[in-house]
Coordinates of C-alpha atoms and ligand atoms in Angstrom, one line a residue:
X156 CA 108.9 27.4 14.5
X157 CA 111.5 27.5 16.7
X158 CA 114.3 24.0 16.6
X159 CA 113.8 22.2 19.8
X160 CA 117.2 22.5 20.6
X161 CA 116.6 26.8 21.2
X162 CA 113.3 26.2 23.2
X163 CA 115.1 23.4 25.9
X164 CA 117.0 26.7 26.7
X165 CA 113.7 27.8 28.0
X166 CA 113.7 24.8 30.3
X167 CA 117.1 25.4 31.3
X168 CA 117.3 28.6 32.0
X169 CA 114.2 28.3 34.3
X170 CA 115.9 25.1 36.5
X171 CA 117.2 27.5 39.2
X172 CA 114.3 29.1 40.0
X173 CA 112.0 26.0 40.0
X174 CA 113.9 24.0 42.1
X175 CA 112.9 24.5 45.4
X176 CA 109.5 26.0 43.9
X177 CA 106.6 24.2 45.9
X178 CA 103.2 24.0 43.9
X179 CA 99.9 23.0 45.7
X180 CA 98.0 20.3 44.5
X181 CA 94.9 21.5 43.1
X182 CA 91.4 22.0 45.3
X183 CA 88.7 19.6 44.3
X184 CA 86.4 21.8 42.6
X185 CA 89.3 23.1 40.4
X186 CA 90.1 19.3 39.0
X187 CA 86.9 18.9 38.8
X188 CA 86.7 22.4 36.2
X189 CA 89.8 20.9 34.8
X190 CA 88.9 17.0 34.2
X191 CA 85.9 18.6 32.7
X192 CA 87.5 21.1 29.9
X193 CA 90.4 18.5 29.4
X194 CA 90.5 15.1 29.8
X195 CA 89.1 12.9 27.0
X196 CA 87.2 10.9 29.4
X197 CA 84.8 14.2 29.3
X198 CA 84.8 14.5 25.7
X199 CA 81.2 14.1 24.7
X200 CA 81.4 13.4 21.0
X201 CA 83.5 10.5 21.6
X202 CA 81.3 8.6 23.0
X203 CA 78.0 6.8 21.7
X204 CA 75.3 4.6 23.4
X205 CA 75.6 0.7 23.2
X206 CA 72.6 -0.9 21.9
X207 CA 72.7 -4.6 22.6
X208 CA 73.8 -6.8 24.9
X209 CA 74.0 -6.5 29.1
X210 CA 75.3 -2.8 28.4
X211 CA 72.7 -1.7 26.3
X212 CA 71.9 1.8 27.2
X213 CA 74.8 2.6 28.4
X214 CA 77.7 5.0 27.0
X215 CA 81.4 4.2 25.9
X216 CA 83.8 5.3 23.5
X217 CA 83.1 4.5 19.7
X218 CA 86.0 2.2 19.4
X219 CA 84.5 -0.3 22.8
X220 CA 81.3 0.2 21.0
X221 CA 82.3 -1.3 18.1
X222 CA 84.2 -3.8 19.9
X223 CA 80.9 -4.9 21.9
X224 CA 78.5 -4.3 18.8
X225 CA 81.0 -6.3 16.4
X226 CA 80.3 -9.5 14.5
X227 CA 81.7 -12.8 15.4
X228 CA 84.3 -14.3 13.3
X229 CA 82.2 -17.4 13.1
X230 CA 79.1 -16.0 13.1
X231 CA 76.8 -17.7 10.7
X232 CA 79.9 -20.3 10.2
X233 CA 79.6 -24.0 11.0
X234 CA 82.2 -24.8 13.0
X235 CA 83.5 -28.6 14.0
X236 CA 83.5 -28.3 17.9
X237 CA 84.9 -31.6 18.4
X238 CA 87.4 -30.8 21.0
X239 CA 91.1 -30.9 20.6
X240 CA 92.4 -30.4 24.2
X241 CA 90.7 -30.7 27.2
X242 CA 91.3 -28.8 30.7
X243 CA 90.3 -28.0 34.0
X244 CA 91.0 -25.0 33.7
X245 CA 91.3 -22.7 30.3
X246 CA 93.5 -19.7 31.1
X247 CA 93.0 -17.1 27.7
X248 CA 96.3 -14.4 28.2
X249 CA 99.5 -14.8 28.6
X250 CA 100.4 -11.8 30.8
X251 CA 101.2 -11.7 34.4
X252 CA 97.3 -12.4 35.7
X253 CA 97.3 -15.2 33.1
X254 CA 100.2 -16.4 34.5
X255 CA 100.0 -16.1 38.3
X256 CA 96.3 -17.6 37.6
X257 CA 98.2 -21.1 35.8
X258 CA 100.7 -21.4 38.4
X259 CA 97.6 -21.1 41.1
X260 CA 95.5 -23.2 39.9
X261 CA 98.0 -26.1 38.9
X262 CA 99.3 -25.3 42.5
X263 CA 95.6 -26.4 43.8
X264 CA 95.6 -29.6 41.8
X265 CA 93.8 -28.6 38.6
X266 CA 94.7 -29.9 34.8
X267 CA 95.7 -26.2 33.2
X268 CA 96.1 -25.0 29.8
X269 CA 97.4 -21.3 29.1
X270 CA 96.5 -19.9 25.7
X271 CA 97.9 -16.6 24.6
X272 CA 97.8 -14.7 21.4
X273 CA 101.4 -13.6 21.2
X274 CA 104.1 -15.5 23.5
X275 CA 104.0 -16.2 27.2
X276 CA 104.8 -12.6 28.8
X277 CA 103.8 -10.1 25.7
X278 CA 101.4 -8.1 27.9
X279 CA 101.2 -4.9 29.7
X280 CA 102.8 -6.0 32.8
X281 CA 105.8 -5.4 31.4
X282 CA 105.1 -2.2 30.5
X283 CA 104.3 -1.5 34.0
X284 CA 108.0 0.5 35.1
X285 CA 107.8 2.3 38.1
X286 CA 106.8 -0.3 41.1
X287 CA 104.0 -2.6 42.8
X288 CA 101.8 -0.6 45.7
X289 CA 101.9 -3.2 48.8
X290 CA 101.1 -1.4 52.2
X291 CA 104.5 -2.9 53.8
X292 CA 105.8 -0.4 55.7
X293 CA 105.6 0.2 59.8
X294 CA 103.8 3.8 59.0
X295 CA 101.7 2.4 56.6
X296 CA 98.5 -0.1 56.6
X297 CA 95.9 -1.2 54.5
X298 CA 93.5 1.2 55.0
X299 CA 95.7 3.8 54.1
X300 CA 96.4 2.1 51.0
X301 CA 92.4 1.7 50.5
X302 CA 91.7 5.3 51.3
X303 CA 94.7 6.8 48.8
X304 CA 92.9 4.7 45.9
X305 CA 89.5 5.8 46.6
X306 CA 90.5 8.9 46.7
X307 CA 92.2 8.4 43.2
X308 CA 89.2 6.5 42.2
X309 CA 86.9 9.1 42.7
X310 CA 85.5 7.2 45.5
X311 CA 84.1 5.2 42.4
X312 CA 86.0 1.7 43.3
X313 CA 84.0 -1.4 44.1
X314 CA 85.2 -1.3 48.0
X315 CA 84.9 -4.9 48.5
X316 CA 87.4 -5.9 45.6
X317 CA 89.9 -3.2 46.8
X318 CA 89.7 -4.4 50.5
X319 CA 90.5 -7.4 48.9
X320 CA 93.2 -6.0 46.8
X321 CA 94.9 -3.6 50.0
X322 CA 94.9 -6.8 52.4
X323 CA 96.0 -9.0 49.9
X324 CA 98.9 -7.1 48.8
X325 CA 101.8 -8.2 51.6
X326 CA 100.8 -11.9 51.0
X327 CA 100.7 -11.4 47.2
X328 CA 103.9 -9.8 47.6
X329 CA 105.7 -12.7 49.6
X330 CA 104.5 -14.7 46.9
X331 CA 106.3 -12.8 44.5
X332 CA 109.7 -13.2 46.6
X333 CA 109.3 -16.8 47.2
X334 CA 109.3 -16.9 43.4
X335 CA 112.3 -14.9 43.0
X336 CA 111.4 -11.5 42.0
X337 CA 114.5 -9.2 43.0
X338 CA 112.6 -6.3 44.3
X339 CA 114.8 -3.1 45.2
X340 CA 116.6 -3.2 48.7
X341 CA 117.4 -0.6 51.4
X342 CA 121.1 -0.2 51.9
X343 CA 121.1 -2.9 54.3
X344 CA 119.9 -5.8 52.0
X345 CA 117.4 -6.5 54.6
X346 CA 114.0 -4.4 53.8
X347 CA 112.1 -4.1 50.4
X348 CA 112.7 -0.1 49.5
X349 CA 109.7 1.7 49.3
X350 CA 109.4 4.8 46.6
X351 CA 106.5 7.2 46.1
X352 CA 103.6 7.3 43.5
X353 CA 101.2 10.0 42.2
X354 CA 98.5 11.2 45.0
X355 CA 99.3 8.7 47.3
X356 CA 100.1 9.7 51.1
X357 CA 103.1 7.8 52.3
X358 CA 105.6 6.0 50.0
X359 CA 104.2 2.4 49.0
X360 CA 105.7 1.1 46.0
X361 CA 108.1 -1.5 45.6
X362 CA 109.9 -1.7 42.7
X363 CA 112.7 -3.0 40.3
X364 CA 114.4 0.1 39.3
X365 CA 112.5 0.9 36.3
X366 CA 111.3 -2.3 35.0
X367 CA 109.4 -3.7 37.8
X368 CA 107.0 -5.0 35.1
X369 CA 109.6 -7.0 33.5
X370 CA 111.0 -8.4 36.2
X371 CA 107.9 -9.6 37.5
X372 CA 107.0 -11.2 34.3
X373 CA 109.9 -12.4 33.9
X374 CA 110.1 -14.7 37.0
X375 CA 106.6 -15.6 36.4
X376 CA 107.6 -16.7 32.9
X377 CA 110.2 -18.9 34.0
X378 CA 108.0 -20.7 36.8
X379 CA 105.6 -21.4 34.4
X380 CA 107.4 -23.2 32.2
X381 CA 108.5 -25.6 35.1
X382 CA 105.4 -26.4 35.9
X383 CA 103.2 -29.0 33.9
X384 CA 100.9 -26.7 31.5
X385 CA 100.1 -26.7 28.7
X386 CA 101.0 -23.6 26.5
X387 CA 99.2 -22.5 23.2
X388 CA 101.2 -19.7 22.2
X389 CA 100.0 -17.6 18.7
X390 CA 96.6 -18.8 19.5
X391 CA 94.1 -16.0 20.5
X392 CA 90.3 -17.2 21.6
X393 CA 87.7 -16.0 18.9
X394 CA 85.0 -17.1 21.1
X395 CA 83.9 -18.6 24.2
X396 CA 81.7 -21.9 24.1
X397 CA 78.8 -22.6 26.0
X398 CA 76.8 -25.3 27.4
X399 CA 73.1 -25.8 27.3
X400 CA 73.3 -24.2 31.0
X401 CA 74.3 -21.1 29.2
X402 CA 77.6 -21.8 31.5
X403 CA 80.8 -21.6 29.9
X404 CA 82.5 -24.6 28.3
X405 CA 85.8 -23.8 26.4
X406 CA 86.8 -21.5 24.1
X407 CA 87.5 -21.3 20.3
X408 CA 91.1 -20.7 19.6
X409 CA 92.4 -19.3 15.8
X410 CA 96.2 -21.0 15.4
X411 CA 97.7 -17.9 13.9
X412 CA 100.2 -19.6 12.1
X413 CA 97.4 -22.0 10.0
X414 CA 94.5 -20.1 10.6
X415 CA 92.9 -22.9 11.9
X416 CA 90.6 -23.1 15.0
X417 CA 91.5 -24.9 18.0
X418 CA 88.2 -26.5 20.1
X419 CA 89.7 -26.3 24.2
X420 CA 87.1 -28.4 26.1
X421 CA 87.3 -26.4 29.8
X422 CA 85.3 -26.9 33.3
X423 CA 86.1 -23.2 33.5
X424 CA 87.7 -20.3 32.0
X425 CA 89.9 -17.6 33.2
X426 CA 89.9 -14.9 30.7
X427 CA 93.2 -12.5 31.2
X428 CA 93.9 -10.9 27.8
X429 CA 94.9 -7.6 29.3
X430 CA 93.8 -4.1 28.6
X431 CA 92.6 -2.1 25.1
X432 CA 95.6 0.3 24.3
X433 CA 96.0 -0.8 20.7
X434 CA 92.7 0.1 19.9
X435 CA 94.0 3.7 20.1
X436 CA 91.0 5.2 21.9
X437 CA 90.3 8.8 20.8
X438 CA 93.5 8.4 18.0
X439 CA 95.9 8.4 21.4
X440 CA 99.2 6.8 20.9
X441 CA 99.6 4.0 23.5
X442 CA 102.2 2.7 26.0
X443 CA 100.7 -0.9 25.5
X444 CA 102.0 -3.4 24.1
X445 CA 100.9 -5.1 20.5
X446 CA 98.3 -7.4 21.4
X447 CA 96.7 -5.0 24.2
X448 CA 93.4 -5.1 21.8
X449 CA 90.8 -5.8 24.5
X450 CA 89.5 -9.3 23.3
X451 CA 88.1 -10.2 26.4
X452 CA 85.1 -7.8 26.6
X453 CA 83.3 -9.3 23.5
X454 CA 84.3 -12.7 24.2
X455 CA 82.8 -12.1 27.5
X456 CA 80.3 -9.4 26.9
X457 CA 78.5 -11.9 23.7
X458 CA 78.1 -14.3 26.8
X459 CA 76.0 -12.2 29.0
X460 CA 78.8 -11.2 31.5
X461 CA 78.4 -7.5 32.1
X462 CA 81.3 -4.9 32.2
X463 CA 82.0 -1.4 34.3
X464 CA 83.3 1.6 33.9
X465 CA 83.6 1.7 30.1
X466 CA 83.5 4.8 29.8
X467 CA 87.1 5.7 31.4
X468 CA 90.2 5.2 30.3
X469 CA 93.7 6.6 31.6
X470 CA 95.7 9.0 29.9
X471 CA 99.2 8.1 31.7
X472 CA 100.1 11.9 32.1
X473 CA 104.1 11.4 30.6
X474 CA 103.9 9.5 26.9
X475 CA 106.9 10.2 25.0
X476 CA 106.1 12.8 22.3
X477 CA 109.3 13.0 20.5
X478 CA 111.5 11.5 18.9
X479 CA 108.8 10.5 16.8
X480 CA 110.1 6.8 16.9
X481 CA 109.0 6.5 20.8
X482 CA 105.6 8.4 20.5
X483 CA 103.6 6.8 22.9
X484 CA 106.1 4.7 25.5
X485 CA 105.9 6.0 29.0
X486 CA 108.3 7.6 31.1
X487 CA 107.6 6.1 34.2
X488 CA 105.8 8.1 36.9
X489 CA 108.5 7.0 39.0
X490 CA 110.8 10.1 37.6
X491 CA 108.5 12.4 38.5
X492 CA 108.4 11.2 41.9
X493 CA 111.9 11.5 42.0
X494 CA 112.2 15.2 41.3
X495 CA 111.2 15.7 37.1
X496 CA 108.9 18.8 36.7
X497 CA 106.5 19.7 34.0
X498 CA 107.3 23.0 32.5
X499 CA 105.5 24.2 29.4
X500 CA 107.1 26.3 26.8
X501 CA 107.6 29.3 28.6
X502 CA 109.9 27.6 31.0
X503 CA 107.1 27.7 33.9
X504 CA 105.8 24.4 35.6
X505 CA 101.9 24.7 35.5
X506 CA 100.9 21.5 37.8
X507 CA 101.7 19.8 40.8
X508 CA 103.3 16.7 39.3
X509 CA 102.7 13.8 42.0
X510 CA 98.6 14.5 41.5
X511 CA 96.4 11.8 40.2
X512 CA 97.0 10.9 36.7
X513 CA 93.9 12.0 35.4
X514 CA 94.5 15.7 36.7
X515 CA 97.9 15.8 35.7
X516 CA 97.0 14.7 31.8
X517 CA 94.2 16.8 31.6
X518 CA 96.6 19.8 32.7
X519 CA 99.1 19.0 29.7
X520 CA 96.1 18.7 27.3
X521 CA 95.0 21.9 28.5
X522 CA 98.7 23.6 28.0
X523 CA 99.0 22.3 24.9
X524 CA 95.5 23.5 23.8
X525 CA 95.8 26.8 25.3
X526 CA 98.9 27.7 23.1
X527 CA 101.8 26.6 26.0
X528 CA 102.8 23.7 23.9
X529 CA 105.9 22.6 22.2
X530 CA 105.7 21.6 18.5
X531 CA 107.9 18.9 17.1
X532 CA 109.0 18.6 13.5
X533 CA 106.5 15.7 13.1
X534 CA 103.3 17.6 14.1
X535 CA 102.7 16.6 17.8
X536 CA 102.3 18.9 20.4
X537 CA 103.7 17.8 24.2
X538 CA 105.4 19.9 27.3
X539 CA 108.6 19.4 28.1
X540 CA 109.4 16.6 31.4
X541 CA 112.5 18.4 32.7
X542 CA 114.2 15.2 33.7
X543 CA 117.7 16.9 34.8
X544 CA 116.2 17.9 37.9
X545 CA 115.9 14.6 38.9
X546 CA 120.1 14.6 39.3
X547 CA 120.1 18.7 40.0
X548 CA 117.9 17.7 43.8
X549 CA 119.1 14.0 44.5
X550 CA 122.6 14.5 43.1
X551 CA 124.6 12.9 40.3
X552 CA 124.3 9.2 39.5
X553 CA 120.7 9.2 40.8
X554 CA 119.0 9.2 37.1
X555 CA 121.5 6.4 35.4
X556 CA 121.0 4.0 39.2
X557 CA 117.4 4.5 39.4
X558 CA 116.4 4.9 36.0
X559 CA 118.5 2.4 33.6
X560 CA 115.8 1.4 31.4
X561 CA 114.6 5.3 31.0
X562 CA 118.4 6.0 29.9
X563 CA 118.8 3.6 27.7
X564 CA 115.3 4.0 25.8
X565 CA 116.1 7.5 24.9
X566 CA 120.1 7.0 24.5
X567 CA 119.2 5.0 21.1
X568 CA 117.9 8.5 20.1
X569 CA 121.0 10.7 21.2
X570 CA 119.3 11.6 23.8
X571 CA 121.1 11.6 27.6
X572 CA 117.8 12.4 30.4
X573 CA 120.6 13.2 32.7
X574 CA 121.2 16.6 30.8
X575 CA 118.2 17.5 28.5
X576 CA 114.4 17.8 29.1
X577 CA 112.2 15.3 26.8
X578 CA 108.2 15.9 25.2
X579 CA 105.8 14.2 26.3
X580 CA 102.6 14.2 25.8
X581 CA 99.2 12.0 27.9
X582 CA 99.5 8.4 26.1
X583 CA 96.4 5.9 26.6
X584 CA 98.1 3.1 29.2
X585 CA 95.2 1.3 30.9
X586 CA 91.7 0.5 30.5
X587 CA 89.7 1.6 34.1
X588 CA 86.9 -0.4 33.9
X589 CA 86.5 -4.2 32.5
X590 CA 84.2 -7.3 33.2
X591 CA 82.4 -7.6 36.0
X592 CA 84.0 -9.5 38.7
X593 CA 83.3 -10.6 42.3
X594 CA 86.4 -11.1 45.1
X595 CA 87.2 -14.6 43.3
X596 CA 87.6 -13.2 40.0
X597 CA 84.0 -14.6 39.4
X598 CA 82.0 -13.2 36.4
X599 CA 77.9 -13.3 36.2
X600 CA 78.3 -16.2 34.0
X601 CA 78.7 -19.7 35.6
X602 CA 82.6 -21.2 34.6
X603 CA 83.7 -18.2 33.6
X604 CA 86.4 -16.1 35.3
X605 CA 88.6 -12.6 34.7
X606 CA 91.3 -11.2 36.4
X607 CA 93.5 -8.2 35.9
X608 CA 93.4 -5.4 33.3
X609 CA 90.6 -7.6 31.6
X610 CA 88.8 -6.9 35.3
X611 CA 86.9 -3.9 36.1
X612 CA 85.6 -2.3 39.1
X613 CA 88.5 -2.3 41.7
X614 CA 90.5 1.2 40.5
X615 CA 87.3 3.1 39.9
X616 CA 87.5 5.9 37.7
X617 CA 91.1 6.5 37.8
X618 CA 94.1 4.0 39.0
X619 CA 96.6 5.0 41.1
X620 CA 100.3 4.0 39.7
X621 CA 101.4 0.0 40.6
X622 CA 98.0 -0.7 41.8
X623 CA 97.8 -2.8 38.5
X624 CA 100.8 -4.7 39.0
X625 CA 99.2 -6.0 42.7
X626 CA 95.8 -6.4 41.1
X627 CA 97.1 -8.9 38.2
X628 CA 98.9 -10.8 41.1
X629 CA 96.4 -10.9 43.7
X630 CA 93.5 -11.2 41.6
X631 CA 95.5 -13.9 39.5
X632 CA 96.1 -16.1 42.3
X633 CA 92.1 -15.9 43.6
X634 CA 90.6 -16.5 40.2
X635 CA 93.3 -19.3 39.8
X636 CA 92.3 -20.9 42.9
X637 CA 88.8 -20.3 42.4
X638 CA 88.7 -21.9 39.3
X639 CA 90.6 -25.1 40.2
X640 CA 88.3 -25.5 43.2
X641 CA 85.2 -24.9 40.9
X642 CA 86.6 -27.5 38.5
X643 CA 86.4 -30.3 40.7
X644 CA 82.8 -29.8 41.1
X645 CA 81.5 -29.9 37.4
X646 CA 82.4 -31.6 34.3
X647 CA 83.1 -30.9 30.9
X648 CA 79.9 -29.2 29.5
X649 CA 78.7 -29.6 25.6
X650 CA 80.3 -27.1 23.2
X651 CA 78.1 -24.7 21.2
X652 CA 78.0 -21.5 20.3
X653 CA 74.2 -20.9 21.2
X654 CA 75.4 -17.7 23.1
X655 CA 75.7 -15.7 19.6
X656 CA 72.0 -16.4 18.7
X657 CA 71.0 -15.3 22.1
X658 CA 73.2 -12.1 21.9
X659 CA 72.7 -11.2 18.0
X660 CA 69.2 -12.8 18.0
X661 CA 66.8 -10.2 17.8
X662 CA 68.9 -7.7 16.0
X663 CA 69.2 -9.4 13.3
X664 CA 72.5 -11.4 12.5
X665 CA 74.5 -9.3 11.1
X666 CA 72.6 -5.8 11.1
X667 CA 75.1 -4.0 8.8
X668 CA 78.0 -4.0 11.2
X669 CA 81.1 -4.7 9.1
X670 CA 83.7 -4.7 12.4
X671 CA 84.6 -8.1 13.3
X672 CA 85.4 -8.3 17.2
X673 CA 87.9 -9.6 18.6
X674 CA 90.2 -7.6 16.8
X675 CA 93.3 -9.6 17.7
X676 CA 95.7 -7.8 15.5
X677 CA 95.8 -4.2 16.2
X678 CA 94.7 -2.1 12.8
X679 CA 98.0 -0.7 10.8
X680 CA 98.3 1.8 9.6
X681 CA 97.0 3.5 12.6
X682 CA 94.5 5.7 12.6
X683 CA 95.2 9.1 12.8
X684 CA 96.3 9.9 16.1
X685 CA 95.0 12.7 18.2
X686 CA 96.2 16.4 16.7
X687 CA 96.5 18.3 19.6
X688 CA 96.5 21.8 18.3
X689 CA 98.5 24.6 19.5
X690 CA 98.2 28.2 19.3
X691 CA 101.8 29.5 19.9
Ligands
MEZ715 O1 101.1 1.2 37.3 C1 101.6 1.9 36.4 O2 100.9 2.3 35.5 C2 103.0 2.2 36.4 C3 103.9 1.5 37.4 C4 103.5 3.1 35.5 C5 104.7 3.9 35.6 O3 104.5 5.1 35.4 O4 105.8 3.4 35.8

């Protein structure tokens, strides 16, 4: 096997020639061919039937089946469900949904406690690098917006939550500014810059360089802890409680430092734990972060709420394959936008890099498969991301001003973007589908709310880059509201946990299944990851 070092000489001898190369995006029916071959979402054997609950019948990966088909923690346990806290509103997820839903929802009056497994602002969100979608722009509009992410959907997304979403977005994005989120500025100071994403027809997305995630979190983090709620940090629900109504009443927190439950009395819940990442679906690596193990679906799915589009998952195209330290973290999609090409190991680009996400991972599978991959010394395969370009075709400076975070990620390693390609390799970054929700973040079971990655239905099949970031906000602030207006019409409801004889009832109790949902703390040492073999 040739040293990495030799084959980057590949990609550098090829950078002339590729530099003002154009490449066509691909024809329907030939993504179609190639989402079929390629992308794990197509990959039969990974996928098994669900036999009880609201999904029953229907198809998702082993490791959501297990999730849904898993035991309670407190199954067959007596539990003392005297309350210790009581709310209007329970918020479960600390992330930037859970937040933006706790500042709402105090905003409209309501008593608010925020729960989270980790701390305040461990989520996703700030994982999200490359910029917020918002139709802002004179050119641009809302329908555009809602046509580029049905198209990327697969013209699968529930249309009324994305006109939601797409009209929402400049208000939701106001909101952000009011807070104090210091979005990226044209050279006057005046207008919010707007930068391109994947498969989208006009650029939309604001951003914060390359941690527009983290900024956002960050000034949602700091309004929440001026505002009066409670916060239960290291204290991930177990389960959800119910009322004789079959309505939702609280949860059942663990306090991970005593292992102790916690009883929160609630008129209503908002669950926003976030997407599934660390469950390592199909032995991926992930860009999520630690506690992204998808609690919310059993919580909710063991209360009768239904979920959609289980059976997709996206493969963010640009994972970092080596150095084996980083396996997993994204480079954002933002520095392919600005220039960075995909070139397998014969120095030649094989995709049109700004497709949807979907197409462009299957495409790097399907190098890597047929042979055009790049081994490193650890055993993955990946392609190289010829990140020089990016300076080569907007000049010198562009990478370090644009790209901080990207530069400094990979400088711990010895490696400077600005002058050498990286691997990458598709890494498993967000969960398509979720629980059921209606426009106010509304779930089929009375009290009980989701918003966010938690959420399924808006992106369809496949979500288009920083749709997630506007979803957690505008989605946070409905269900917030929703459930502070819905909380001044009930009361607090009787705790039990009659749900789990209703759900496990007539399959027995425990039926043999071993795997305890939620899984809370993500399962290392990981499973094997994903061999991606390679012929060359
Ligand atoms: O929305 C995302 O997934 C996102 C902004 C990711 C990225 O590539 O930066």
């Amino acid at each position: 096997m040739d040293d990495l070092k030799t084959l980057r000489q590949v990609v550098d001898g090829s950078r002339d020639a590729r530099k003002n190369q154009s490449l066509a995006l691909l024809p329907a029916g030939e993504k179609e061919a190639l989402l079929k071959e390629n992308h794990p979402d197509y990959k039969e054997d990974a996928y098994r039937t669900v036999t009880i609950g609201p999904n029953a019948g229907e198809k998702t990966v082993h490791e959501v089946a297990d999730l849904l088909e898993g035991r309670s923690p407190v199954l067959d346990k007596t539990v003392d469900l005297k309350p210790d806290h009581t709310a209007d509103v329970l918020i479960i997820g600390g992330g930037g949904a859970g937040c933006t839903a706790a500042l709402t929802a105090v905003a409209n009056g309501a008593k608010v406690i925020l729960a989270t497994k980790l701390r305040v602002g461990d989520s996703n969100t700030v994982m999200a690098e490359g910029g917020m979608q918002v139709a802002i722009q004179p050119e641009d509009s809302p329908i555009r917006h809602f046509l580029d992410t049905m198209r990327g959907g697969h013209l699968k997304n529930d249309r009324q939550l994305l006109r939601t979403l797409v009209e929402e977005g400049p208000q939701a994005t106001k909101w952000l500014l009011d807070l104090g989120v210091l979005f990226d500025r044209d050279d006057s100071g005046e207008n919010l810059r707007v930068r391109s994403g994947g498969a989208t027809s006009t650029p939309r997305l604001v951003t914060c360089r390359d941690y527009t995630g983290l900024e956002i979190m960050r000034v949602l983090k700091d309004a929440l802890i001026n505002e009066d709620v409670q916060i239960l940090e290291y204290a991930p629900a177990v389960e959800l409680l119910t009322g004789a109504d079959g309505a939702c009443t609280g949860a059942l927190l663990k306090n991970l430092d005593n292992d102790q439950f916690i009883v929160v009395a609630a008129k209503t819940v908002i669950l926003a734990t976030g997407g599934s990442g660390r469950l390592h679906i199909q032995g991926f690596p992930t860009s999520n972060h630690f506690g992204a193990t998808g609690d919310a679906l059993p919580l909710a799915y063991r209360l009768g709420a239904r979920l959609r589009f289980m059976d997709t998952f996206q493969y963010h195209p640009t994972g970092v394959c080596h150095p084996e330290p980083m396996a997993g973290l994204l480079v954002t999609e933002g520095i392919r936008s600005a220039g960075a090409q995909l070139v397998n190991v014969k120095g030649d680009r094989f995709i049109n890099e700004m497709d949807t996400r979907d197409v462009v991972a299957a495409a790097i599978i399907r190098e890597c498969a047929q042979g055009r991959g790049v081994s490193t010394p650890s055993g993955r395969v990946g392609v190289w991301l010829d990140i020089p370009m990016v300076d080569s075709v907007n000049g010198e400076g562009t990478l370090e001003k644009r790209f901080p975070n990207m530069m400094k990620q990979f400088s711990r390693y010895d490696i400077d973007i600005r002058k050498e390609p990286v691997l990458i390799h598709p890494t498993l970054h967000y969960q398509n589908g979720g629980i059921e929700i209606g426009v106010d973040g509304e779930t089929g079971i009375p009290n009980l709310f989701a918003a966010g990655e938690a959420s399924g239905g808006v992106h369809g099949r496949n979500r288009l880059m920083g749709n997630s970031l506007l979803d957690i906000i505008v989605y946070g602030r409905r269900a917030g509201k929703a459930a502070a207006l819905r909380a001044n019409t009930v009361s607090l409801g009787g705790l039990s946990l009659a749900h789990l004889d209703r759900f496990y009832g007539k399959f027995g109790k425990t039926e043999g299944k071993d795997f305890v949902s939620p899984v809370l703390i993500p399962d290392y040492v990981r499973r094997q990851e994903a061999k991606v073999s390679n012929k060359s």
